Each structure stands twice: as C-alpha cells, then as structure tokens.
Amino acid sequence: MYFIETRGNDGKKPKKVTFSEAILNPSASYGGLYVPEKLPNIDEKFLQRHLTSHYKELAFDLLRLFSIDIDEELIKEALNLYDKFDDPANPIPVVKVEENLFIAELYHGPTRAFKDMALQPFGYILSSLAKARGENYLILAATSGDTGPATLETFKNRENVKVACIYPAGGTSDVQRLQMVTEDGENLKVIGIEGDFDDAQSALKSLLASEKFHAILQEKGIKLSAANSVNFGRIIFQIIYHIHSYLELVRRKEITFGDTINLIVPSGNFGNALGGYYAKKMGLPIKKILIASNANNVLTELINEGRYDLRNKHLIKTSSPAMDILKSSNVERVLFDKFGAQRTKELMDSLNDKGYYKLNEDELAALQEDFAADFSNDDEVKAIIKEYALEKTYLMDPHTATTIKLFKRYAADKNVAYSTAEWTKFAPTVLEALEGGEKKSDLEALQIISEKLGVAIPQRIAELFHKRIVHTTVVPKEKIEEEILKFL
Ligand SMILES: *Cc1c(COP(=O)(O)O)cnc(C)c1O
C-alpha cells in the first residue's frame, strides 16, 4: 500500500510513498500529511475470526491488511511491547460503568496515558528502520503533557534516534513534568518553553519546515522525523483499539454482529477520533463518532456549524491540558477523505492565511454523517468526576470526564467512551472535584485520593517523586533551535 498527500503534490516530493517513507519523513507537499491511498475493508468474517484472539493478533492482522513495507517479524516484536501493559492478557480493559456506557481504558501502558498505545510499537519500528538503513534521526516532539513522556519512554536508549521534546513550562501537571525531566537516556533532550502548547507545536512545525535547520542537520548526517500524530505511523495503531472495543461488546453479548455503537472520544489533535473514523470507513459498525472537547471548542463549532474559526480565539488553559489545542492537525485527514486534495488545500490555506474556513452546506452534512460534538467546561468536568466517583464508583480523569455529556445525550445507544489518561496524572484536579477547597500538590492529592477511595497509586507514578531531575532547560521559544543544536 502506498501513501498520498492531503494537499496534493508539489512536483518536488514523490507522488506516493511507502509506509516506511511516510513515517520516517512525515511532512508532505504544501505542509500536508500522508494518508493511505485506499483503506482496506474489514468484514464480518474478519471480526468473527478475532472474537477469540488476543489484542496482538488483532493488531497484527489489521496491519497486514494495510500491506505495509515492514517485516512481519519486526511488527510482531513491536506488538510485544503491549506485554508491558498492566495486564498483558488484556492491555485495554473495557469497563461497563452503567447501562449503555462502556469505558475503554487506553491508559494502562508505562506512562499512564493513551499515547503509549501507538508510541510503544511505533518507536520500536521507527528505530529499527533507521538502524537497518544506517540512518540517524532526530525526533522532534511538541507535547501538552502526554506525548512527551510517551515519546521519551519509547525511544529511550534506542539506536539511531535522538529525541528533542518541547513542553510548555507550567502547562503540564507535576506528574507529567516529572515523567519528562527525570527520563535519563543519553539520546534524550527535554526543553521547557515559555509559552503554551500551540506555541510549542508551531515552533516544531516551523523547525520541520526550516531549510536552514535541515541544512545544519544534513551536515551532521541527521534526518528529521516527528512522533506527533501528524505521523501516520501513530494513526495506524489508533485504528486497532476501536475494533477491540466493538469485539468486547460482542463478547459480552451486549450487541450482536452488525449492531452499531457510538464511540465517544476526548479530542485534541483528532488522532484518536481519526482512528475511529478510519475503522468506520473500513466497515466497523459505528453509528457516530462523538467528539468531546473542553472549553477550547473549535471542534464542536466545526462539527455543529461547519466553521473552523480561530479569529477571535485564544487558547484557554483548562483542567484537560492534552485537549488545549486550537489547530487540530488530523481534521485535515478527514477533509481529504471527504472532499479531496484540492479542496483540502484550499481550506487549510484559508485557515493559515485568514484564520478560518467555512464548509458549505453539503460538506457540513457529509461531516455530520459520521460525527457529532459537544464540549464541557471545567465546572462541568468537575461535577462529572464527582458524580461518577461517588455514585458510580468509577474514578476518571478530567479528559475522560468530557465524554459524559455526550453519553447522556446518546444514552439510548450503546456507547464506548475512551479513557485517555489515568486519574493519577491529574490528581489535584480530581481531588478538587471530589472535595472542593484549595488545590493540593500532585503528591498530596495522590495520597489523599488513594486513601479515601481505596485505589492504588501505580509504582510508576509513586517513584517519580524520588527520581533525580536530569533536564532543567527552560527557554523562550526563539531559543529552541539553538538548544537543539547544542544537544546534537
Ligand atoms: C493526547 C490526548 C488526548 C487527545 O488525543 P488526540 O488524539 O490528540 O485527539 C486526549 N486525552 C489525553 C489524556 C491525551 O493525552
């Protein structure tokens, strides 16, 4: 299978590339993204066959359908990294929380957020490809708090890859920051910037586009890649668990084959939701993908009104920082799928030049066939965390809590909501939701919640508070390039 470009081809890059080329060099013509030329189909036979199989087998067979240019042995080794999850027999528990609400917990990996689902196998594959080709790569990661730890964790001490990770200083939780600044591989550099996540992400995008930066790297024999969900190598692993969710509901006789379900997805850069969209396009019986946002509600506006409008928007810091995003990268892949390269380029150019785009009526209707959306503000999120922890004994983090408003609206359907982070990454907010009062530190909040509700703090989190801090750099965003060059 080959990969093509969302904004068409500029005549300089190849017209189509293999999977390994798309993941090693993810930037496509005109600032676009790579997408599969054609999606494979999954039929009922495929689903039947995997009713009794392990997650790794499902994943392997799904990747095979894409016929990517990666050795089967290598794929198997990469998928074995799911054995590091809490329960190797079932890396993604799906919990029935109430009638018609199932929560698929994507956070049981090493860094306690759903980024591990894709980054664990992705990092292994990318580093192995680099080594086989005798090439050296620099991975630039901009993070709002979860991608960073997961990227550092997957590439730590791997060969032929260095990672420079940029995070907004003061924009992450203590746990997220400690996960990054205590990560001590020789090939890792962690840089805090004075700014928010959009600043971090646009700094990364301009570095990726900078010819001068490329020239310096070329002199040093280093190529650039990215581990954000602009990289299709992440998206492919984010299709699989949606199929797993569906199969889980069949296994429990909650549905039978052919019945449709909704997926409720806490969204920021739209990678997780895009995985669900692709699964639906491939034939998984999904009724709607419900897009949950926080007060940064650009996606809600887009899906309800057909407007992507940044003109009067400022990034709002919320209690769900991984969703504090205004430019949601993967929406572009949906635009391409529905409206083609020419229109996608037009819309994205308008967003870049004028700060907005508007879909026409037919386009909006096409979007609404697959998606619906709503957002929750921080007060609503806190009320949900409290209600579910105390009345339904289900403890959730603030990102997961944004899904519940949509569940309540669609409660007559079967719904799988995704839990994208463990509560331990956002303990002060969770405690504030439960008890009110002054915001406590991460450590205090972890201990109080653990005691009150009788839930364990995983060792991975507890030990962070005693680890040595190895990365102390915090700089204004103009200094990022300089810091990275020093590291190299
Ligand atoms: C990254 C992240 C999200 C957003 O996922 P996207 O795929 O970027 O939409 C939501 N919740 C948490 C906890 C995350 O880490």
Short mmCIF file of C-alpha atoms and ligand atoms in Angstrom, two decimals:
data_model
loop_
_atom_site.label_atom_id
_atom_site.label_comp_id
_atom_site.label_asym_id
_atom_site.label_seq_id
_atom_site.Cartn_x
_atom_site.Cartn_y
_atom_site.Cartn_z
CA MET A 1 0.00 0.00 0.00
CA TYR A 2 1.17 3.50 -0.82
CA PHE A 3 0.54 6.82 0.88
CA ILE A 4 -0.50 10.05 -0.79
CA GLU A 5 -0.70 13.69 0.28
CA THR A 6 -3.67 15.60 1.70
CA ARG A 7 -2.87 18.87 -0.13
CA GLY A 8 -1.78 17.36 -3.44
CA ASN A 9 1.71 17.05 -4.84
CA ASP A 10 4.12 19.93 -5.40
CA GLY A 11 6.24 18.18 -8.04
CA LYS A 12 9.26 18.06 -5.71
CA LYS A 13 8.24 15.23 -3.45
CA PRO A 14 7.36 11.78 -4.81
CA LYS A 15 3.67 11.41 -5.80
CA LYS A 16 3.31 8.48 -3.44
CA VAL A 17 5.50 6.88 -0.81
CA THR A 18 5.70 3.63 1.13
CA PHE A 19 4.67 3.35 4.79
CA SER A 20 8.27 3.44 5.99
CA GLU A 21 8.97 6.58 3.96
CA ALA A 22 5.79 8.21 5.29
CA ILE A 23 6.79 7.58 8.90
CA LEU A 24 10.48 8.46 8.54
CA ASN A 25 9.67 11.70 6.73
CA PRO A 26 6.10 12.67 7.62
CA SER A 27 5.95 16.13 6.05
CA ALA A 28 4.14 16.09 2.71
CA SER A 29 3.82 18.72 -0.08
CA TYR A 30 2.48 22.18 0.86
CA GLY A 31 2.59 21.32 4.57
CA GLY A 32 0.11 18.47 4.14
CA LEU A 33 0.00 15.00 5.67
CA TYR A 34 0.31 11.47 4.35
CA VAL A 35 -2.78 9.28 4.12
CA PRO A 36 -3.33 5.76 2.78
CA GLU A 37 -4.18 5.68 -0.89
CA LYS A 38 -7.11 3.40 -0.12
CA LEU A 39 -8.40 1.93 3.13
CA PRO A 40 -8.69 -1.85 3.37
CA ASN A 41 -12.01 -3.45 4.36
CA ILE A 42 -12.82 -5.34 7.49
CA ASP A 43 -15.84 -7.58 7.09
CA GLU A 44 -17.82 -9.70 9.50
CA LYS A 45 -15.52 -12.65 8.78
CA PHE A 46 -12.54 -10.63 9.96
CA LEU A 47 -14.42 -9.63 13.09
CA GLN A 48 -15.68 -13.20 13.74
CA ARG A 49 -12.15 -14.52 13.41
CA HIS A 50 -10.90 -12.16 16.09
CA LEU A 51 -13.62 -12.73 18.59
CA THR A 52 -11.35 -15.11 20.47
CA SER A 53 -7.96 -13.70 19.56
CA HIS A 54 -5.53 -11.69 21.65
CA TYR A 55 -5.19 -7.95 21.05
CA LYS A 56 -1.76 -8.51 19.50
CA GLU A 57 -3.21 -10.91 16.92
CA LEU A 58 -5.96 -8.48 16.02
CA ALA A 59 -3.34 -5.76 15.67
CA PHE A 60 -1.07 -7.93 13.55
CA ASP A 61 -3.85 -8.93 11.16
CA LEU A 62 -5.09 -5.37 10.84
CA LEU A 63 -1.61 -4.11 9.98
CA ARG A 64 -1.35 -6.92 7.43
CA LEU A 65 -4.49 -5.65 5.70
CA PHE A 66 -2.64 -2.38 5.06
CA SER A 67 0.20 -4.40 3.46
CA ILE A 68 2.85 -2.04 4.74
CA ASP A 69 6.53 -2.47 3.87
CA ILE A 70 7.56 -3.65 7.35
CA ASP A 71 8.82 -7.19 8.04
CA GLU A 72 6.30 -9.35 9.82
CA GLU A 73 8.91 -10.29 12.43
CA LEU A 74 9.51 -6.64 13.20
CA ILE A 75 5.79 -5.98 13.53
CA LYS A 76 5.48 -8.88 15.96
CA GLU A 77 8.38 -7.61 18.07
CA ALA A 78 6.83 -4.15 18.15
CA LEU A 79 3.45 -5.52 19.23
CA ASN A 80 5.11 -7.49 22.02
CA LEU A 81 5.61 -4.14 23.75
CA TYR A 82 1.93 -4.37 24.75
CA ASP A 83 3.18 -7.02 27.20
CA LYS A 84 4.46 -4.09 29.29
CA PHE A 85 0.87 -3.01 29.97
CA ASP A 86 -0.72 -3.78 33.35
CA ASP A 87 -2.40 -6.97 32.16
CA PRO A 88 -0.55 -8.48 29.19
CA ALA A 89 -3.53 -10.76 28.55
CA ASN A 90 -5.81 -7.76 28.08
CA PRO A 91 -3.99 -4.47 27.56
CA ILE A 92 -7.22 -2.45 27.14
CA PRO A 93 -9.88 -3.28 29.74
CA VAL A 94 -13.39 -2.21 28.75
CA VAL A 95 -15.42 -1.44 31.87
CA LYS A 96 -19.21 -1.34 31.99
CA VAL A 97 -19.96 1.76 34.03
CA GLU A 98 -23.70 1.84 33.58
CA GLU A 99 -26.37 0.73 31.13
CA ASN A 100 -25.13 1.57 27.61
CA LEU A 101 -21.88 3.17 28.82
CA PHE A 102 -18.64 1.25 28.45
CA ILE A 103 -15.32 2.88 29.16
CA ALA A 104 -12.33 1.55 27.23
CA GLU A 105 -9.24 2.30 29.29
CA LEU A 106 -6.39 3.18 26.97
CA TYR A 107 -4.02 4.24 29.77
CA HIS A 108 -2.58 1.00 31.12
CA GLY A 109 0.84 1.47 29.50
CA PRO A 110 4.09 2.74 31.02
CA THR A 111 3.26 6.48 31.01
CA ARG A 112 -0.42 6.15 32.07
CA ALA A 113 -1.98 7.89 29.06
CA PHE A 114 -3.28 6.61 25.74
CA LYS A 115 -0.25 7.86 23.82
CA ASP A 116 1.51 4.60 24.77
CA MET A 117 -0.98 2.64 22.64
CA ALA A 118 0.63 3.94 19.46
CA LEU A 119 4.01 5.20 20.57
CA GLN A 120 5.23 1.97 22.14
CA PRO A 121 5.15 -0.06 18.89
CA PHE A 122 5.79 2.99 16.69
CA GLY A 123 9.07 3.88 18.44
CA TYR A 124 10.37 0.36 18.07
CA ILE A 125 9.53 0.22 14.37
CA LEU A 126 10.99 3.63 13.61
CA SER A 127 14.26 2.97 15.41
CA SER A 128 14.62 -0.46 13.75
CA LEU A 129 14.03 1.04 10.29
CA ALA A 130 16.60 3.77 10.94
CA LYS A 131 19.14 1.21 12.07
CA ALA A 132 18.52 -1.09 9.09
CA ARG A 133 19.06 1.84 6.73
CA GLY A 134 22.12 3.07 8.60
CA GLU A 135 20.45 6.47 9.05
CA ASN A 136 20.27 8.75 12.08
CA TYR A 137 17.09 10.58 13.02
CA LEU A 138 16.09 13.41 15.23
CA ILE A 139 12.54 13.18 16.53
CA LEU A 140 11.03 16.50 17.46
CA ALA A 141 8.09 16.17 19.80
CA ALA A 142 5.89 19.02 20.98
CA THR A 143 3.79 17.98 23.93
CA SER A 144 0.96 19.29 26.05
CA GLY A 145 1.96 16.70 28.63
CA ASP A 146 1.26 13.14 27.48
CA THR A 147 3.00 12.78 24.11
CA GLY A 148 6.31 13.90 25.66
CA PRO A 149 6.60 11.21 28.33
CA ALA A 150 5.37 8.52 25.93
CA THR A 151 7.84 9.58 23.20
CA LEU A 152 10.79 9.70 25.60
CA GLU A 153 9.81 6.34 27.05
CA THR A 154 9.58 4.59 23.69
CA PHE A 155 12.85 5.95 22.26
CA LYS A 156 14.94 5.89 25.44
CA ASN A 157 18.32 4.28 24.63
CA ARG A 158 17.12 3.08 21.21
CA GLU A 159 19.69 3.18 18.44
CA ASN A 160 19.89 5.68 15.57
CA VAL A 161 17.28 8.02 17.08
CA LYS A 162 17.62 11.11 19.23
CA VAL A 163 14.62 12.89 20.75
CA ALA A 164 14.17 16.56 21.48
CA CYS A 165 10.97 17.10 23.41
CA ILE A 166 9.43 20.57 23.80
CA TYR A 167 6.85 21.20 26.51
CA PRO A 168 5.07 24.35 27.76
CA ALA A 169 6.69 25.13 31.13
CA GLY A 170 3.93 25.48 33.71
CA GLY A 171 1.41 23.99 31.26
CA THR A 172 1.62 20.38 32.45
CA SER A 173 0.87 18.58 35.71
CA ASP A 174 3.74 17.81 38.14
CA VAL A 175 3.46 14.14 37.26
CA GLN A 176 3.72 14.84 33.53
CA ARG A 177 6.67 17.18 34.03
CA LEU A 178 8.47 14.72 36.29
CA GLN A 179 7.88 11.93 33.77
CA MET A 180 9.83 14.01 31.25
CA VAL A 181 12.54 15.73 33.28
CA THR A 182 13.58 12.53 35.09
CA GLU A 183 13.89 10.45 31.90
CA ASP A 184 17.61 9.85 31.57
CA GLY A 185 18.56 8.28 28.22
CA GLU A 186 21.67 9.71 26.55
CA ASN A 187 19.68 10.22 23.34
CA LEU A 188 17.03 12.42 25.01
CA LYS A 189 16.75 16.20 25.42
CA VAL A 190 13.79 17.83 27.18
CA ILE A 191 13.21 21.58 26.76
CA GLY A 192 10.61 23.67 28.55
CA ILE A 193 9.45 26.78 26.70
CA GLU A 194 7.88 29.97 27.94
CA GLY A 195 4.58 29.64 26.10
CA ASP A 196 1.59 27.34 25.65
CA PHE A 197 1.15 24.11 23.71
CA ASP A 198 0.19 25.84 20.46
CA ASP A 199 3.49 27.78 20.72
CA ALA A 200 5.34 24.50 21.22
CA GLN A 201 3.53 22.89 18.28
CA SER A 202 4.07 25.83 15.91
CA ALA A 203 7.75 26.04 16.90
CA LEU A 204 8.03 22.38 15.97
CA LYS A 205 6.21 22.88 12.68
CA SER A 206 8.44 25.78 11.65
CA LEU A 207 11.58 23.82 12.54
CA LEU A 208 10.29 20.94 10.41
CA ALA A 209 9.83 23.39 7.54
CA SER A 210 13.09 25.35 8.03
CA GLU A 211 15.63 24.85 5.24
CA LYS A 212 18.44 26.29 7.34
CA PHE A 213 17.77 23.85 10.15
CA HIS A 214 17.64 20.99 7.62
CA ALA A 215 20.96 22.12 6.13
CA ILE A 216 22.70 22.07 9.51
CA LEU A 217 21.26 18.66 10.26
CA GLN A 218 22.30 17.38 6.85
CA GLU A 219 25.87 18.43 7.55
CA LYS A 220 25.73 16.34 10.69
CA GLY A 221 24.17 13.40 8.84
CA ILE A 222 20.92 13.64 10.79
CA LYS A 223 17.42 13.43 9.31
CA LEU A 224 14.30 14.85 10.89
CA SER A 225 11.14 13.00 11.76
CA ALA A 226 8.16 13.56 14.06
CA ALA A 227 6.30 11.44 16.57
CA ASN A 228 3.19 13.63 16.86
CA SER A 229 0.01 12.28 15.34
CA VAL A 230 0.84 14.07 12.08
CA ASN A 231 2.82 10.85 11.62
CA PHE A 232 0.67 8.13 10.08
CA GLY A 233 2.78 5.59 11.95
CA ARG A 234 0.84 6.64 15.02
CA ILE A 235 -2.57 6.69 13.41
CA ILE A 236 -2.36 3.12 12.17
CA PHE A 237 -2.06 1.83 15.76
CA GLN A 238 -5.01 4.01 16.76
CA ILE A 239 -7.42 2.18 14.49
CA ILE A 240 -6.99 -1.16 16.21
CA TYR A 241 -8.45 -0.48 19.63
CA HIS A 242 -11.74 0.75 18.18
CA ILE A 243 -12.19 -2.71 16.67
CA HIS A 244 -11.23 -4.23 20.01
CA SER A 245 -13.94 -2.14 21.73
CA TYR A 246 -16.57 -3.42 19.33
CA LEU A 247 -15.44 -7.02 19.78
CA GLU A 248 -15.57 -6.63 23.56
CA LEU A 249 -19.23 -5.65 23.39
CA VAL A 250 -19.97 -8.65 21.18
CA ARG A 251 -18.05 -10.95 23.55
CA ARG A 252 -20.19 -9.78 26.44
CA LYS A 253 -23.36 -10.25 24.42
CA GLU A 254 -24.19 -6.59 24.79
CA ILE A 255 -24.53 -6.44 20.99
CA THR A 256 -24.51 -8.90 18.13
CA PHE A 257 -22.56 -8.55 14.89
CA GLY A 258 -23.94 -5.79 12.76
CA ASP A 259 -25.38 -3.74 15.63
CA THR A 260 -23.99 -0.23 15.67
CA ILE A 261 -22.34 1.60 18.56
CA ASN A 262 -21.10 5.14 19.17
CA LEU A 263 -17.52 5.95 20.06
CA ILE A 264 -17.06 8.92 22.38
CA VAL A 265 -13.60 10.38 22.02
CA PRO A 266 -11.94 13.12 24.11
CA SER A 267 -10.24 15.06 21.32
CA GLY A 268 -7.37 17.45 20.81
CA ASN A 269 -5.31 16.77 17.72
CA PHE A 270 -8.01 14.38 16.48
CA GLY A 271 -5.71 11.35 16.11
CA ASN A 272 -7.80 9.11 18.32
CA ALA A 273 -11.03 10.21 16.62
CA LEU A 274 -9.48 9.79 13.18
CA GLY A 275 -8.62 6.19 14.09
CA GLY A 276 -12.31 5.67 14.86
CA TYR A 277 -13.32 7.31 11.58
CA TYR A 278 -11.00 5.06 9.61
CA ALA A 279 -12.34 2.00 11.46
CA LYS A 280 -15.87 3.07 10.48
CA LYS A 281 -14.85 3.61 6.86
CA MET A 282 -13.23 0.20 6.83
CA GLY A 283 -16.55 -1.37 7.77
CA LEU A 284 -16.75 -1.45 11.57
CA PRO A 285 -20.41 -0.86 12.50
CA ILE A 286 -20.05 2.57 14.09
CA LYS A 287 -23.09 4.81 14.17
CA LYS A 288 -21.42 8.07 15.16
CA ILE A 289 -18.10 9.23 16.46
CA LEU A 290 -18.88 11.72 19.21
CA ILE A 291 -16.20 14.36 19.62
CA ALA A 292 -15.76 15.60 23.19
CA SER A 293 -13.86 18.84 23.79
CA ASN A 294 -13.13 21.20 26.64
CA ALA A 295 -13.62 24.99 26.57
CA ASN A 296 -11.29 25.13 23.56
CA ASN A 297 -14.28 24.14 21.49
CA VAL A 298 -13.09 24.62 17.89
CA LEU A 299 -14.06 21.05 17.02
CA THR A 300 -17.56 21.47 18.45
CA GLU A 301 -18.05 24.54 16.25
CA LEU A 302 -16.68 22.79 13.21
CA ILE A 303 -18.92 19.77 13.53
CA ASN A 304 -22.07 21.61 14.59
CA GLU A 305 -21.74 24.70 12.41
CA GLY A 306 -19.18 23.91 9.69
CA ARG A 307 -16.86 26.72 10.73
CA TYR A 308 -13.23 26.35 11.77
CA ASP A 309 -12.64 29.80 13.11
CA LEU A 310 -9.61 30.93 15.08
CA ARG A 311 -10.05 34.66 14.53
CA ASN A 312 -11.35 35.56 17.96
CA LYS A 313 -9.98 32.58 19.83
CA HIS A 314 -7.26 32.41 22.41
CA LEU A 315 -6.08 29.20 23.93
CA ILE A 316 -7.81 28.67 27.28
CA LYS A 317 -5.92 26.72 29.93
CA THR A 318 -8.27 24.03 31.20
CA SER A 319 -8.14 21.06 33.55
CA SER A 320 -7.72 18.78 30.50
CA PRO A 321 -4.49 20.21 29.04
CA ALA A 322 -3.97 17.46 26.45
CA MET A 323 -7.05 18.90 24.73
CA ASP A 324 -5.98 22.55 24.98
CA ILE A 325 -5.48 22.77 21.25
CA LEU A 326 -6.74 25.22 18.65
CA LYS A 327 -5.17 23.83 15.49
CA SER A 328 -6.25 20.24 15.43
CA SER A 329 -3.89 18.57 12.95
CA ASN A 330 -5.77 15.44 11.97
CA VAL A 331 -9.04 17.09 10.94
CA GLU A 332 -7.19 17.62 7.69
CA ARG A 333 -7.15 13.89 7.01
CA VAL A 334 -10.94 13.77 7.30
CA LEU A 335 -11.28 16.78 4.98
CA PHE A 336 -9.09 14.99 2.46
CA ASP A 337 -11.05 11.78 2.73
CA LYS A 338 -14.36 13.54 2.18
CA PHE A 339 -13.54 16.43 -0.15
CA GLY A 340 -10.25 15.56 -1.90
CA ALA A 341 -6.82 17.20 -2.07
CA GLN A 342 -7.72 20.36 -3.96
CA ARG A 343 -10.47 21.41 -1.56
CA THR A 344 -8.38 20.39 1.46
CA LYS A 345 -5.54 22.62 0.31
CA GLU A 346 -7.99 25.47 -0.22
CA LEU A 347 -9.46 25.07 3.27
CA MET A 348 -6.09 24.69 5.00
CA ASP A 349 -4.64 27.67 3.13
CA SER A 350 -7.62 29.72 4.26
CA LEU A 351 -7.06 28.62 7.86
CA ASN A 352 -3.38 29.56 7.69
CA ASP A 353 -3.84 32.85 5.85
CA LYS A 354 -7.13 34.15 7.21
CA GLY A 355 -7.52 32.21 10.44
CA TYR A 356 -10.70 30.40 9.40
CA TYR A 357 -12.50 28.30 6.86
CA LYS A 358 -16.15 27.57 6.26
CA LEU A 359 -17.63 24.39 4.83
CA ASN A 360 -20.60 24.64 2.50
CA GLU A 361 -23.92 23.01 3.40
CA ASP A 362 -23.26 19.73 1.60
CA GLU A 363 -19.83 19.45 3.15
CA LEU A 364 -21.22 20.05 6.63
CA ALA A 365 -23.88 17.39 6.07
CA ALA A 366 -21.16 14.95 4.98
CA LEU A 367 -19.22 15.65 8.17
CA GLN A 368 -22.31 15.19 10.32
CA GLU A 369 -22.96 11.76 8.84
CA ASP A 370 -20.03 10.49 10.86
CA PHE A 371 -19.56 12.95 13.69
CA ALA A 372 -21.42 14.82 16.41
CA ALA A 373 -19.78 17.01 19.04
CA ASP A 374 -20.10 18.85 22.31
CA PHE A 375 -17.81 20.41 24.89
CA SER A 376 -17.68 20.65 28.67
CA ASN A 377 -16.22 23.47 30.71
CA ASP A 378 -14.11 22.85 33.82
CA ASP A 379 -17.03 23.13 36.25
CA GLU A 380 -18.99 20.54 34.28
CA VAL A 381 -15.94 18.28 34.20
CA LYS A 382 -15.50 18.50 37.96
CA ALA A 383 -19.18 17.77 38.59
CA ILE A 384 -18.93 14.66 36.39
CA ILE A 385 -15.77 13.40 38.11
CA LYS A 386 -17.52 13.74 41.48
CA GLU A 387 -20.80 12.18 40.34
CA TYR A 388 -19.12 9.14 38.81
CA ALA A 389 -16.56 8.63 41.60
CA LEU A 390 -19.08 8.85 44.41
CA GLU A 391 -22.29 7.48 42.89
CA LYS A 392 -20.98 5.01 40.32
CA THR A 393 -17.60 4.20 41.91
CA TYR A 394 -15.79 4.93 38.68
CA LEU A 395 -12.82 7.24 39.04
CA MET A 396 -11.94 9.15 35.89
CA ASP A 397 -9.51 11.85 34.86
CA PRO A 398 -10.64 15.26 33.50
CA HIS A 399 -10.13 14.30 29.83
CA THR A 400 -12.28 11.21 30.17
CA ALA A 401 -14.92 13.26 32.01
CA THR A 402 -15.56 15.39 28.91
CA THR A 403 -17.19 12.36 27.24
CA ILE A 404 -20.07 12.05 29.70
CA LYS A 405 -22.15 14.96 28.45
CA LEU A 406 -22.31 13.26 25.04
CA PHE A 407 -23.09 9.93 26.66
CA LYS A 408 -26.06 11.48 28.44
CA ARG A 409 -27.31 12.85 25.13
CA TYR A 410 -26.92 9.49 23.37
CA ALA A 411 -27.77 7.22 26.33
CA ALA A 412 -30.35 5.30 24.29
CA ASP A 413 -27.50 3.92 22.12
CA LYS A 414 -24.63 1.64 23.09
CA ASN A 415 -21.60 3.83 23.70
CA VAL A 416 -17.92 3.18 24.16
CA ALA A 417 -16.21 6.19 25.72
CA TYR A 418 -12.45 6.33 25.79
CA SER A 419 -10.49 6.93 28.95
CA THR A 420 -7.33 8.55 27.68
CA ALA A 421 -5.45 9.07 30.94
CA GLU A 422 -5.30 7.57 34.40
CA TRP A 423 -6.57 9.82 37.23
CA THR A 424 -3.05 9.75 38.73
CA LYS A 425 -1.77 12.17 36.07
CA PHE A 426 -4.26 14.82 37.19
CA ALA A 427 -4.77 14.11 40.87
CA PRO A 428 -5.07 17.77 42.09
CA THR A 429 -8.00 18.42 39.73
CA VAL A 430 -9.65 15.14 40.68
CA LEU A 431 -9.33 15.94 44.38
CA GLU A 432 -10.69 19.44 43.84
CA ALA A 433 -13.66 17.87 42.08
CA LEU A 434 -14.27 15.47 44.94
CA GLU A 435 -13.83 17.85 47.89
CA GLY A 436 -13.50 21.43 46.69
CA GLY A 437 -11.06 23.57 48.66
CA GLU A 438 -7.56 24.75 47.83
CA LYS A 439 -5.73 22.94 45.08
CA LYS A 440 -3.21 20.48 46.56
CA SER A 441 0.11 19.40 45.07
CA ASP A 442 0.15 16.27 42.88
CA LEU A 443 1.80 14.20 45.59
CA GLU A 444 -0.58 15.22 48.35
CA ALA A 445 -3.62 14.78 46.12
CA LEU A 446 -2.47 11.31 45.03
CA GLN A 447 -2.12 10.21 48.65
CA ILE A 448 -5.45 11.64 49.81
CA ILE A 449 -7.45 10.14 46.93
CA SER A 450 -5.70 6.82 47.22
CA GLU A 451 -6.58 6.61 50.91
CA LYS A 452 -10.14 7.93 50.69
CA LEU A 453 -11.26 5.84 47.73
CA GLY A 454 -9.03 2.83 48.35
CA VAL A 455 -7.38 2.98 44.92
CA ALA A 456 -3.71 2.15 44.44
CA ILE A 457 -1.08 4.54 43.09
CA PRO A 458 0.89 2.63 40.46
CA GLN A 459 4.58 2.29 41.28
CA ARG A 460 5.46 4.08 38.03
CA ILE A 461 3.83 7.22 39.40
CA ALA A 462 4.86 6.91 43.04
CA GLU A 463 8.57 6.56 42.21
CA LEU A 464 8.65 9.75 40.10
CA PHE A 465 8.81 11.90 43.21
CA HIS A 466 12.14 10.38 44.28
CA LYS A 467 13.89 10.28 40.91
CA ARG A 468 16.77 12.60 40.01
CA ILE A 469 15.87 15.53 37.74
CA VAL A 470 18.14 15.40 34.70
CA HIS A 471 16.62 18.04 32.39
CA THR A 472 16.49 21.63 33.65
CA THR A 473 16.42 23.72 30.43
CA VAL A 474 13.58 26.30 30.13
CA VAL A 475 13.93 28.92 27.35
CA PRO A 476 11.87 31.41 25.28
CA LYS A 477 10.61 29.80 22.07
CA GLU A 478 13.10 31.70 19.87
CA LYS A 479 15.90 29.77 21.59
CA ILE A 480 14.62 26.26 20.82
CA GLU A 481 16.65 25.80 17.66
CA GLU A 482 19.85 26.83 19.45
CA GLU A 483 19.20 24.43 22.34
CA ILE A 484 18.58 21.54 19.99
CA LEU A 485 21.73 22.22 18.01
CA LYS A 486 23.73 22.29 21.26
CA PHE A 487 22.31 18.89 22.20
CA LEU A 488 23.23 17.41 18.81
C1 LIG B 1 -3.46 13.26 23.56
C2 LIG B 1 -4.59 13.18 24.49
C3 LIG B 1 -5.91 13.47 24.08
C4 LIG B 1 -6.23 13.95 22.69
O1 LIG B 1 -5.99 12.96 21.74
P1 LIG B 1 -5.97 13.34 20.19
O2 LIG B 1 -5.71 12.06 19.51
O3 LIG B 1 -4.83 14.29 20.02
O4 LIG B 1 -7.27 13.96 19.85
C5 LIG B 1 -6.93 13.33 25.00
N1 LIG B 1 -6.70 12.96 26.26
C6 LIG B 1 -5.45 12.69 26.70
C7 LIG B 1 -5.25 12.32 28.12
C8 LIG B 1 -4.36 12.77 25.84
O5 LIG B 1 -3.13 12.51 26.28
#
